[in-house]
Coordinates of C-alpha atoms in Angstrom, one line a residue:
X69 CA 22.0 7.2 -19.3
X70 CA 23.8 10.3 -18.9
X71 CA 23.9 12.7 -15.8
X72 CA 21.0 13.0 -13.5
X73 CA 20.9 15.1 -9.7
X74 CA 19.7 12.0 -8.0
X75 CA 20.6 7.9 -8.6
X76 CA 18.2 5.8 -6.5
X77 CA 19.6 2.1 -6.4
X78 CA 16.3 -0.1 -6.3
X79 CA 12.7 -0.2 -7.2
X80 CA 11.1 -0.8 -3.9
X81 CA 8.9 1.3 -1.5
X82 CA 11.9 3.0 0.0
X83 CA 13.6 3.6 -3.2
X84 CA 10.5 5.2 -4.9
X85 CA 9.6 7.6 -2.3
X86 CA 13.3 8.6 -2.5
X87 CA 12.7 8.8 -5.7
X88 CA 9.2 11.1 -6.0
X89 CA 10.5 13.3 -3.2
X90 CA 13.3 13.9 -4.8
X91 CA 11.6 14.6 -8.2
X92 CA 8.4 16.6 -7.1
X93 CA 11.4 19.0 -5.1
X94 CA 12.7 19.8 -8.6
X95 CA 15.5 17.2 -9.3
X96 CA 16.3 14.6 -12.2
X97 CA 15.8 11.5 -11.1
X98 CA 17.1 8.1 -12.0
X99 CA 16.0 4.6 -10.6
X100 CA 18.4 1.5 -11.0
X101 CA 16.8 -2.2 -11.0
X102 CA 19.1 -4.5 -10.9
X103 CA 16.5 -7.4 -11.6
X104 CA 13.5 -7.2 -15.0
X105 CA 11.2 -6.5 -12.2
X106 CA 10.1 -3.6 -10.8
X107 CA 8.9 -3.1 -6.6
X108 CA 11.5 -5.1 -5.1
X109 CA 10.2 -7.6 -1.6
X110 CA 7.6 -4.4 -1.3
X111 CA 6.1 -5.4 -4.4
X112 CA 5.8 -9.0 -2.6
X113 CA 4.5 -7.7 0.5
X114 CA 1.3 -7.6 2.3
X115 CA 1.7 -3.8 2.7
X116 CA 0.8 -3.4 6.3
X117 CA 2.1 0.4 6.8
X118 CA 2.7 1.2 10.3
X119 CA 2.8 5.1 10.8
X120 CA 2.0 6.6 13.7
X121 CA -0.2 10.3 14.3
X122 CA -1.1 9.9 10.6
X123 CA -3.7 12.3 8.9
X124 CA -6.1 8.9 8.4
X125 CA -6.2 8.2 12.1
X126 CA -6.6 11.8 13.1
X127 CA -9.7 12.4 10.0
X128 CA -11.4 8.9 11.9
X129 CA -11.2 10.6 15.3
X130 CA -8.0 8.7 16.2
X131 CA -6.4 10.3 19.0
X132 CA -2.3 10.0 18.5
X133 CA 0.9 11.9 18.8
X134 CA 4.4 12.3 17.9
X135 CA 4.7 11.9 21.8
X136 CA 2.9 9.0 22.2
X137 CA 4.7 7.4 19.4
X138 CA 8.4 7.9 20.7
X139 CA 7.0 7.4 24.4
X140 CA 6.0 3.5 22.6
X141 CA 9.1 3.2 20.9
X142 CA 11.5 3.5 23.8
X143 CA 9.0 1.5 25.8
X144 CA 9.7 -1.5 23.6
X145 CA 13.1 -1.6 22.1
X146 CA 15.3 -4.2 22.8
X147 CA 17.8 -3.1 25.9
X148 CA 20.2 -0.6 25.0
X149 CA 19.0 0.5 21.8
X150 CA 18.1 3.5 22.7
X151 CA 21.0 4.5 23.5
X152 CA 22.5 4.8 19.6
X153 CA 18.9 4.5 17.6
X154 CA 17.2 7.5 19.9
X155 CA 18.1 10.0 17.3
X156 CA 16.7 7.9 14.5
X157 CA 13.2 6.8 16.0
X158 CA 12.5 10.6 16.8
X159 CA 14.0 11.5 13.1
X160 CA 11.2 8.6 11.8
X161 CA 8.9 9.9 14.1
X162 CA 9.0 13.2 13.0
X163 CA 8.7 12.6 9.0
X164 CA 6.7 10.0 9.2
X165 CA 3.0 10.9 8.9
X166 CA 4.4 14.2 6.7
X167 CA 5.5 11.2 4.6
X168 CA 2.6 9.6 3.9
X169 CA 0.8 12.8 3.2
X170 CA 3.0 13.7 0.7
X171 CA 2.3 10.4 -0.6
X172 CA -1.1 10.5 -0.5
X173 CA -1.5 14.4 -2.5
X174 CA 1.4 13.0 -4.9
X175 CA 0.4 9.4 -6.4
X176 CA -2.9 7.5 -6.5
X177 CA -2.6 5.7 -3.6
X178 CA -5.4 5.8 -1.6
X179 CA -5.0 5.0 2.2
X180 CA -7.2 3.2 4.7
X181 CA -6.9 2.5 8.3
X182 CA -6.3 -1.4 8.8
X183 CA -8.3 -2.4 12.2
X184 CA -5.8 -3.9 13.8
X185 CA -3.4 -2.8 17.6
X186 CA 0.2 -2.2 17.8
X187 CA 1.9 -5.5 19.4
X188 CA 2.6 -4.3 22.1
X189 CA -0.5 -2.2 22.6
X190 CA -0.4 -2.6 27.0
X191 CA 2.9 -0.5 26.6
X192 CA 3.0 3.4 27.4
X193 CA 2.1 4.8 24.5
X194 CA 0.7 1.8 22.5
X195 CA -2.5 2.2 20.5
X196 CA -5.8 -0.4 20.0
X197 CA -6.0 1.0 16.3
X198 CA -4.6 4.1 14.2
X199 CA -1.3 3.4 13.0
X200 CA -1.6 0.2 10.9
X201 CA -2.6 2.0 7.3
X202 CA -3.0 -0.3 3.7
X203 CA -4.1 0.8 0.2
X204 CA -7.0 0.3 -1.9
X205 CA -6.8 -1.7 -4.8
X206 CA -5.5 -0.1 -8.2
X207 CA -4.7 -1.5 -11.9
X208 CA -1.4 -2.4 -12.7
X209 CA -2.8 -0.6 -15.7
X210 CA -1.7 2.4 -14.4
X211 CA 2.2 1.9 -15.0
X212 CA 1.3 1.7 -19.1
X213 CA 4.5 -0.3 -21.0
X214 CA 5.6 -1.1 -16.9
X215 CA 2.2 -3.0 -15.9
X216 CA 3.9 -6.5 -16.8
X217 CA 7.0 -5.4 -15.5
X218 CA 5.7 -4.8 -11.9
X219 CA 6.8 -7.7 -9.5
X220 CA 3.7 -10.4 -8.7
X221 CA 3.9 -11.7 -4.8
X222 CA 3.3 -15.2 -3.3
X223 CA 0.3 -14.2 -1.2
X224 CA -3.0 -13.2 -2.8
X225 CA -3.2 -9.8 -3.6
X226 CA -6.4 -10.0 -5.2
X227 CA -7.6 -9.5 -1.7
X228 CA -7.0 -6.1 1.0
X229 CA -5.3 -6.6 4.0
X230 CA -8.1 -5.5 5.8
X231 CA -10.2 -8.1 4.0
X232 CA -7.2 -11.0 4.7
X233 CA -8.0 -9.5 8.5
X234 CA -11.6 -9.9 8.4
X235 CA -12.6 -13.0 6.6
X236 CA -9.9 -15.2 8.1
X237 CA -8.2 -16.4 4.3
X238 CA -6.1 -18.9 5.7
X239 CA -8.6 -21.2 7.9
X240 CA -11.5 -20.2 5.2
X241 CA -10.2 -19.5 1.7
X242 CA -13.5 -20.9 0.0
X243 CA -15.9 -19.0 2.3
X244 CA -13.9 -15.9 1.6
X245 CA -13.9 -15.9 -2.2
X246 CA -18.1 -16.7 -2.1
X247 CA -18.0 -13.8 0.2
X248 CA -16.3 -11.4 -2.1
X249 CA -16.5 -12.9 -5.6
X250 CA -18.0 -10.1 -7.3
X251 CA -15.3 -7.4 -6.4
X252 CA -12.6 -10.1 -7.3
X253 CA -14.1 -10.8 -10.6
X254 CA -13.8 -6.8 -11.0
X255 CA -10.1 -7.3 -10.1
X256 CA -9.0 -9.2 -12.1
X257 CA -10.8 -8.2 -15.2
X258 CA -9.1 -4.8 -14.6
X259 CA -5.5 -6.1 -14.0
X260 CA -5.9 -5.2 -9.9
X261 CA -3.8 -5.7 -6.6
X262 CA -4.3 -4.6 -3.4
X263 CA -1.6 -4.9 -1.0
X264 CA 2.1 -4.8 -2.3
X265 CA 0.8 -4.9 -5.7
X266 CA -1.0 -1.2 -5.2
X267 CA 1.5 -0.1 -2.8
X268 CA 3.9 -0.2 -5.5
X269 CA 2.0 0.8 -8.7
X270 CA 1.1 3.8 -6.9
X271 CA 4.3 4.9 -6.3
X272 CA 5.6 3.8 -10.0
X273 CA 2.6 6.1 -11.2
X274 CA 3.4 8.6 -9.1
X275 CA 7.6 9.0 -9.8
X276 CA 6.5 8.6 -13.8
X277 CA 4.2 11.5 -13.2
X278 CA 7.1 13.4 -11.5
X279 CA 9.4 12.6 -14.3
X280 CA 11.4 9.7 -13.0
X281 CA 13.4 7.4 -15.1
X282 CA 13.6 3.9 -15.0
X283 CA 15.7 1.7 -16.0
X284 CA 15.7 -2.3 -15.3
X285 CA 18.1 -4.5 -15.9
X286 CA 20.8 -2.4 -15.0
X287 CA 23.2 -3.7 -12.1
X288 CA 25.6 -0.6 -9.9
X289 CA 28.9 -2.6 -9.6
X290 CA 30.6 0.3 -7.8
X291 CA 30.3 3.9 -6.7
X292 CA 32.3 6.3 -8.6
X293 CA 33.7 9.4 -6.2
X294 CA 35.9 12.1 -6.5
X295 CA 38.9 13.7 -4.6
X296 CA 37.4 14.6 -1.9
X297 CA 35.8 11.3 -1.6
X298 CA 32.3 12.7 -2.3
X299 CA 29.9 10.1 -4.5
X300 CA 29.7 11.4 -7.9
X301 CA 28.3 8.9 -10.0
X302 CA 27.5 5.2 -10.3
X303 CA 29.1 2.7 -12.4
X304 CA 26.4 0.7 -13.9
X305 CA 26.3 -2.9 -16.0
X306 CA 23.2 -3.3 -18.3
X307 CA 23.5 -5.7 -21.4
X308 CA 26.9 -6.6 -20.9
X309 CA 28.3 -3.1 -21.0
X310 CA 29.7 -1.0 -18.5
X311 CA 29.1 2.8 -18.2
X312 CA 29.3 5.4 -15.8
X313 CA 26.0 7.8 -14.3
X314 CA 26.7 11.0 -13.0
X315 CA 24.8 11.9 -9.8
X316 CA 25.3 15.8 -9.2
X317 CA 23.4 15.7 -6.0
X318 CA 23.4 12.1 -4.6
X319 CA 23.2 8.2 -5.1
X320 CA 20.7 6.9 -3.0
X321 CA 21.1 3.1 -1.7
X322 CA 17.7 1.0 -1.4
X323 CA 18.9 -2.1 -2.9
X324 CA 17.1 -4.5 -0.4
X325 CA 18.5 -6.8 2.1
X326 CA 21.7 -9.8 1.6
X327 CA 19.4 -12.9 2.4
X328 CA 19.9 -14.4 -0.7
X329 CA 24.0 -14.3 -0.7
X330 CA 25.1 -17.7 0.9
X331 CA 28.2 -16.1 2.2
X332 CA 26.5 -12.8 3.6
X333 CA 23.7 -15.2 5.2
X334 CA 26.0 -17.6 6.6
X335 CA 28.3 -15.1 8.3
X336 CA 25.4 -13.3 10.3
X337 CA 22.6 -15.7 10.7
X338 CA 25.0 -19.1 11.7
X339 CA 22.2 -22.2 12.0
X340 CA 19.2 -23.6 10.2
X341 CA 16.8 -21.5 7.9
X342 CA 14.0 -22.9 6.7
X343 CA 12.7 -20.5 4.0
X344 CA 13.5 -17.3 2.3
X345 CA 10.2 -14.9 1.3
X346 CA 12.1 -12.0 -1.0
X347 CA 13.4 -11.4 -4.3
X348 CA 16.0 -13.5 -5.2
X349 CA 18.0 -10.1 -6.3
X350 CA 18.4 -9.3 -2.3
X351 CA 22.0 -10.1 -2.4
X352 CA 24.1 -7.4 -0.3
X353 CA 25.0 -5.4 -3.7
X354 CA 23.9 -2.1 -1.5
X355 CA 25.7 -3.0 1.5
X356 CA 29.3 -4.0 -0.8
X357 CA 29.0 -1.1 -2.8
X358 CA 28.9 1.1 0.6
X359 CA 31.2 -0.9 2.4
X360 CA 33.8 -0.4 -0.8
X361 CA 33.6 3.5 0.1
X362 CA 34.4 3.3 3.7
X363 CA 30.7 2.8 5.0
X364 CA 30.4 1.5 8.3
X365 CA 28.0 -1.7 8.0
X366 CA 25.8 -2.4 11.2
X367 CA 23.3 -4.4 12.4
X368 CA 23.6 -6.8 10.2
X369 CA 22.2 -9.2 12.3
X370 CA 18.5 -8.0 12.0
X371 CA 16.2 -9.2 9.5
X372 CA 12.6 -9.4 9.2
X373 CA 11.7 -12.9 10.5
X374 CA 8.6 -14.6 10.6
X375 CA 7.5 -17.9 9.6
X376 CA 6.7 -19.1 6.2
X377 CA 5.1 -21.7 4.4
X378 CA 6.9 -23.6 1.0
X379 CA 5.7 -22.7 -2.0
X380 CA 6.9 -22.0 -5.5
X381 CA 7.6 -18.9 -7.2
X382 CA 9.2 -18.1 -10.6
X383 CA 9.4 -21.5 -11.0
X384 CA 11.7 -21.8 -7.7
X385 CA 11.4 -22.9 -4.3
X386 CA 10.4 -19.8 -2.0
X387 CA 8.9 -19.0 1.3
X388 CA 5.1 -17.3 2.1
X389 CA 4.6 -15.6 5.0
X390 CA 1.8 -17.3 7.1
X391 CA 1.1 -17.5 10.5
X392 CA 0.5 -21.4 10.9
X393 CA 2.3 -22.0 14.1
X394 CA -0.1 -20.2 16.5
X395 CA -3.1 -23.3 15.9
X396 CA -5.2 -24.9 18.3
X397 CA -3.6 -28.7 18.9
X398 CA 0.4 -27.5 18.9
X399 CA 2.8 -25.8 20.0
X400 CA 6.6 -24.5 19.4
X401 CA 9.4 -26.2 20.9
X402 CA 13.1 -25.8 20.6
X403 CA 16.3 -28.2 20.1
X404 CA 16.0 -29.3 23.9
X405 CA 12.2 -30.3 23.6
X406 CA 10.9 -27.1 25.4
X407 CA 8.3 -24.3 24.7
X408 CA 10.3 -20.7 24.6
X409 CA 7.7 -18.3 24.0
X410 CA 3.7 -18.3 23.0
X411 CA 3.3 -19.3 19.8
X412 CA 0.6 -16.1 18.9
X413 CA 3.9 -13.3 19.6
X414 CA 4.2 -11.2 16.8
X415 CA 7.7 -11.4 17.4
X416 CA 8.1 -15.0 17.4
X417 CA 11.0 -14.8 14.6
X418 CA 12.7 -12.8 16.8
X419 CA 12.8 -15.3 19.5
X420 CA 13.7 -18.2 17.0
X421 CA 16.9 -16.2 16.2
X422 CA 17.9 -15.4 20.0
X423 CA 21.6 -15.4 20.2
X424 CA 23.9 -16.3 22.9
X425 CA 26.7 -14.2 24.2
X426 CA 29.0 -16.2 21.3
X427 CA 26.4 -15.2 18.6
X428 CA 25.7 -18.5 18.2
X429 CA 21.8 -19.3 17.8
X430 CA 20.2 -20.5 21.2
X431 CA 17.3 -22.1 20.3
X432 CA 17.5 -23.8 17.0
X433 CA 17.2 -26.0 15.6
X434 CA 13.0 -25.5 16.2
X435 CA 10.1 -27.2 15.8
X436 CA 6.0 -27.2 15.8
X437 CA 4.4 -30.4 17.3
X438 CA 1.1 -31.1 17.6
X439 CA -1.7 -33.9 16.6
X440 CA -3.2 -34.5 14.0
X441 CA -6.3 -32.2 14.4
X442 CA -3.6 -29.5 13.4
X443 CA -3.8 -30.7 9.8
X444 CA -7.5 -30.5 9.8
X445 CA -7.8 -26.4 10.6
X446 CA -6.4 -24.9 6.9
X447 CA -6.8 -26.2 3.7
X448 CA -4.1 -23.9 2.8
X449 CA -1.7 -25.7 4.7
X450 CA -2.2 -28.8 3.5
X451 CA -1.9 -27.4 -0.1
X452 CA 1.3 -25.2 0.4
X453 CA 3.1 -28.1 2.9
X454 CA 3.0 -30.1 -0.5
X455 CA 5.5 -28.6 -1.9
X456 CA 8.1 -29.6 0.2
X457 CA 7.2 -33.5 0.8
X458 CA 9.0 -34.9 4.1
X459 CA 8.8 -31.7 6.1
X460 CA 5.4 -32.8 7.7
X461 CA 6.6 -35.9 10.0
X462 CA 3.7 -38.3 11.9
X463 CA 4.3 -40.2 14.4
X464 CA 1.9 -42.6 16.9
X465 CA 3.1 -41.9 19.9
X466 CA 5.1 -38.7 21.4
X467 CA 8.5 -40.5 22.1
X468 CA 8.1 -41.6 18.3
X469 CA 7.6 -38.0 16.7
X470 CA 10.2 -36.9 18.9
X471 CA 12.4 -39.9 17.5
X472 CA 11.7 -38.9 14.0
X473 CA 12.5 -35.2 14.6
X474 CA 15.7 -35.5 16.7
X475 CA 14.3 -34.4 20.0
X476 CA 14.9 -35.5 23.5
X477 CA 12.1 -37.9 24.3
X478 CA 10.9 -36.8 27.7
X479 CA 11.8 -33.1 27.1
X480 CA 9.0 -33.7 24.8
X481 CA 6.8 -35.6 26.4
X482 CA 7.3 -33.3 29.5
X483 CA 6.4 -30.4 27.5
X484 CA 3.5 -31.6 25.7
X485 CA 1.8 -32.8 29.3
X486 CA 2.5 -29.2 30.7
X487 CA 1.3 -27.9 28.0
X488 CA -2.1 -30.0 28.4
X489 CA -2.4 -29.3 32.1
X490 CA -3.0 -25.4 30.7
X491 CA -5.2 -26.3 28.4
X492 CA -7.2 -28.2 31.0
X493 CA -6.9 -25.3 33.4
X494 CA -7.7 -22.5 30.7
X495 CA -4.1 -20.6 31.1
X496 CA -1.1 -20.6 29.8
X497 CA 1.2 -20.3 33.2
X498 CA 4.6 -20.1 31.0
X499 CA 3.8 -17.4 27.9
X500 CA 0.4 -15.8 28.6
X501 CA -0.3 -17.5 25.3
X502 CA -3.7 -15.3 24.2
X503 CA -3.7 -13.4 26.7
X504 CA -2.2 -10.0 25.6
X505 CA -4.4 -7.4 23.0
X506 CA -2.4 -8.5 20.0
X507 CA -3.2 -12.5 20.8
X508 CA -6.4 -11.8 21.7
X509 CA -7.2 -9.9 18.2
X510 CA -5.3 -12.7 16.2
X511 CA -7.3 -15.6 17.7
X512 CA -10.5 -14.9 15.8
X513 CA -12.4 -15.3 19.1
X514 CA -10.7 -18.0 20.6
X515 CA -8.3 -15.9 22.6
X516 CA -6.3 -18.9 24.4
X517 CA -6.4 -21.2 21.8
X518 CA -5.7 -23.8 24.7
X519 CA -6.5 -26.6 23.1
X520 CA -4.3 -30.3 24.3
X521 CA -2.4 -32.3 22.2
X522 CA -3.3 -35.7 23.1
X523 CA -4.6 -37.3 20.2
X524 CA -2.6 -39.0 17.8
X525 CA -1.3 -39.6 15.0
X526 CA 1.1 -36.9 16.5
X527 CA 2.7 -34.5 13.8
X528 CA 6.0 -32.1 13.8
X529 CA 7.9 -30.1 11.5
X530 CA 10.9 -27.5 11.2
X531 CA 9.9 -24.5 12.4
X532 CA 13.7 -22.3 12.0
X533 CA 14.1 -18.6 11.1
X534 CA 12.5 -17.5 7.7
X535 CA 13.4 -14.2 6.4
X536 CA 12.0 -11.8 4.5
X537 CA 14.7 -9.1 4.4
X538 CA 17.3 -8.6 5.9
X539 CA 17.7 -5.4 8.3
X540 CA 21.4 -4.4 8.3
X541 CA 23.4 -2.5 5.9
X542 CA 25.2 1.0 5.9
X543 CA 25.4 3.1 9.1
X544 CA 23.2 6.4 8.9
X545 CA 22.6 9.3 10.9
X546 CA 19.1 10.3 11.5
X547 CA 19.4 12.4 7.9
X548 CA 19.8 9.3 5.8
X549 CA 23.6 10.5 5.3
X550 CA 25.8 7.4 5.3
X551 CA 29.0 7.2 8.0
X552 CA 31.9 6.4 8.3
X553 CA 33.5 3.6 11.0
X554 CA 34.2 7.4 12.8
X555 CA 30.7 8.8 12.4
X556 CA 31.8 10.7 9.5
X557 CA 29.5 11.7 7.0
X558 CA 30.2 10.0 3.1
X559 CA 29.2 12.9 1.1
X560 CA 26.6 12.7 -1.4
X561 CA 25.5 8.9 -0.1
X562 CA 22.5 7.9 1.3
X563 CA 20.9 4.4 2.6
X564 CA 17.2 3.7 3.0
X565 CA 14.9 0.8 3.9
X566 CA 16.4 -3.0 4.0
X567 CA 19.9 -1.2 2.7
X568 CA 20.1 0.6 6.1
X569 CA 21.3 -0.5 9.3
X570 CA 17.7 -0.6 10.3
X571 CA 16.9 1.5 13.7
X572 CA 14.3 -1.1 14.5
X573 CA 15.7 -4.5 13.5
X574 CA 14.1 -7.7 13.7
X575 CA 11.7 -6.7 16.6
X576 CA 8.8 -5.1 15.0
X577 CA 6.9 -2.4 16.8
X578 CA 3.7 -2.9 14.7
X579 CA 2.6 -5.0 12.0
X580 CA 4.2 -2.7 9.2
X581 CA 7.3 -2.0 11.0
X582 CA 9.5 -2.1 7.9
X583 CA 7.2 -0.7 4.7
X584 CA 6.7 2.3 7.2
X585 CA 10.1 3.3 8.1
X586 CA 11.5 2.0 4.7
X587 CA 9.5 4.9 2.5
X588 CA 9.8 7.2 5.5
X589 CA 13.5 6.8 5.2
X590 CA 13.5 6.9 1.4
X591 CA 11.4 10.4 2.2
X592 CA 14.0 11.5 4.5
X593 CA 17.2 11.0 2.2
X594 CA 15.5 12.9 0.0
X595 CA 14.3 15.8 2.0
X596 CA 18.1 15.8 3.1
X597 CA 19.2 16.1 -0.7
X598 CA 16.6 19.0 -1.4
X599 CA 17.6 21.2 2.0
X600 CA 21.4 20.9 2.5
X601 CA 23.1 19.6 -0.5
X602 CA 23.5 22.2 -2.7

């Protein structure tokens, strides 16, 4: 494999617009995937990109601003980040919409505004619509001898996110497809994704069309550096043999997250997890390999967490992202019996994973409860909650499902009649449940979805953190460079996306919070490489 000015560790979103930067600014370029698969979780996602004062927004008669943007930011955070991720929000900020220019001139990926409000829209400097962008559909034809070779996703990418938006897939999958068949015959006569799928073999075409190299297979067991402790190379495995890759101007890190390492996953999310939604190749080899060189690892107790379904995938048991716990008919309850938050927050994983002062989880283990008119509102979920027989319980009576899922009895019991006292009275006097913009726009017209619980059979099931990726990794300034425990810069090393100690963590900002940020960073480590290491 030789020498090369750049080494990009991982196929994903942030990784490949490392990548293209880095190759359309006049350097050699090299991307290592560990797994046969190319695209990483991005590959797998939905590809909701939140960017804010992008080009799209402004050609629509948007109105945004860099401004705005960091006004929202600060506005939201969790308490006291601002105080150490300032820097790094106005750094994202900044690049950000440049970034998805540069995409946009420099691959075939073609952009569209998704209709949908930041989560936190009522905030100062929140926005209805503008900053939520997804692309078209494209053929994995594209990527020539790499169209097999590009990771395939649990959800159906045969469909737009805007179109997943719009026609409601989950409660009306059947109605959806009659709606659409004719583009989705088109589809899949041509080999097309939208979503994840064209996220990714957009940015494939676009680094191959830059000159980037590939290789798959091909696992970095340890950073190679020199006397003055500057990263020179990576020391690869690939078929059983061991070899060395000079990097002249940089190894970038954008491996993915550590969710699939038992001991990793143990260590910083202690407690029940239900599901996991990423590659099964997320397994902290970015975050060892920096920690072996003195990188200081942070927030490693982040991760994108939202619930998921069961399903299978690669012949294994795996997690799809859904958003079946905000039905009419239930609610979400925790260990003690009792509702902690409305069920229709974006950032209901983030509340699931609350942490004491110990670190210890506060909440789980959880649960959904409703009756039995839950079951009747998604085919879907009756399909996908087949795969993991049990996790559905039934019970006649309250006090029995609360029996049957380890719950205190009247807790329950309490809850549920509180609950239905809202319902009757048309408000949700504990969580606003509906009542903000984003819960309003994700009830399809039934902005409380107040609706009791009251008739039985009763059901319940585990509702505990499911990740998607993990969010902590090697500490970086807001150039991508990777620190030291002593803020220290480790020459020639970079982090991006789910390798990074992310500057948002778990609480997401706006639907795309991590695709966004993940390529801007990749962008930014890049630019870094191009302007000051020479």
């Amino acid at each position: 494999m030789g020498t090369y000015d750049v080494v990009v560790l991982g196929s994903g979103s942030a990784g490949c617009a490392a990548a293209l930067r880095a190759a359309k600014g006049g350097l050699s370029v090299l991307v290592v995937e560990k797994s046969a698969w190319l695209g990483g979780t991005s590959a797998m996602s939905g590809s909701g990109v939140w960017i804010p004062a992008n080009h799209i927004a402004a050609a629509s008669g948007v109105s945004d601003s860099r401004e705005e943007a960091i006004a929202y930011l600060r506005a939201v955070a969790p308490d006291g980040w601002s105080e150490t991720e300032a820097p790094r929000w106005q750094a994202f900020i900044d690049a950000a919409p440049d970034m998805l220019r540069f995409l946009a001139d420099n691959t075939p990926l073609d952009f569209r505004l998704i209709n949908e409000p930041d989560p936190f829209s009522e905030a100062p400097g929140g926005k209805a619509l503008g900053r939520m962008v997804s692309p078209r559909p494209l053929s994995r034809r594209l990527l020539g001898r790499y169209a097999a070779r590009l990771r395939r996703s649990t959800l159906p990418h045969l469909f737009t996110y805007q179109e997943i938006v719009d026609l409601d897939i989950y409660h009306h999958p059947i109605r959806a497809g009659l709606k659409l068949w004719p583009k989705l015959i088109g589809r899949w006569l041509t080999n097309a994704g939208a979503q994840g799928t064209a996220l990714m073999t957009g940015l494939i075409r676009g680094c191959l069309d830059a000159g980037v190299t590939f290789e798959l297979d091909t696992r970095a067991v340890r950073l190679v550096t020199d006397s003055d402790a500057r990263i020179i190379g990576v020391d690869v495995e690939q078929a059983g043999m061991r070899r060395v890759i000079d990097a002249t101007r940089g190894v970038v890190i954008a491996s993915g997250g550590f969710e699939w390492d038992p001991a990793m996953r143990a260590q910083h999310f202690p407690g029940p997890i239900d599901r996991l939604g990423s590659p099964r190749s997320n397994e902290g080899d970015g975050q060892r390999l920096a920690a072996a060189v003195g990188a200081q690892l942070d927030r490693m107790d982040q991760a994108n967490i939202y619930p998921c379904l069961p399903t299978r995938y690669q012949g294994q048991p795996h997690g799809l992202p859904m958003t079946f716990q905000a039905e009419p008919h239930s609610i979400v309850v925790n260990r003690f019996g009792e509702r902690f938050v409305s069920e229709n927050d974006f950032n209901i994983g983030e509340a699931i994973d609350a942490r004491g002062s110990d670190g210890a989880p506060l909440h789980l283990p959880c649960f959904l409860v409703g009756d039995h008119r839950f079951l009747s509102t998604s085919l879907p979920f009756r399909w996908y909650a087949s795969y993991e027989p049990g996790w559905v319980k039934k019970a006649d009576t309250v006090a029995g499902l609360a029996t049957e899922l380890g719950l205190p009895v009247g807790a329950l019991e309490a809850s549920i009649a509180r609950w239905n006292r809202f319902c009757a009275e048309g408000h949700d006097l504990d969580f606003r449940r509906g009542e903000t913009g984003w819960e309003a726009y994700k009830a399809h017209g039934d902005p409380a979805h107040l609706k009791p619980i009251d008739k039985p059979p009763y059901i319940g099931m585990t509702l505990n953190r499911s990740i998607l990726g993990t969010k902590g990794g090697a500490r970086t300034n807001d150039k991508a460079q990777v620190l030291r425990p002593d803020g220290s810069v480790v020459a020639g090393l970079y982090a991006a996306g789910l390798a990074m100690a992310n500057p948002f963590g778990t609480r997401a900002v706006g639907a795309g919070t991590t695709i966004g940020p993940n390529m801007t960073w990749g962008y930014i480590a890049a630019e870094t490489m191009l302007r000051q290491n020479r």
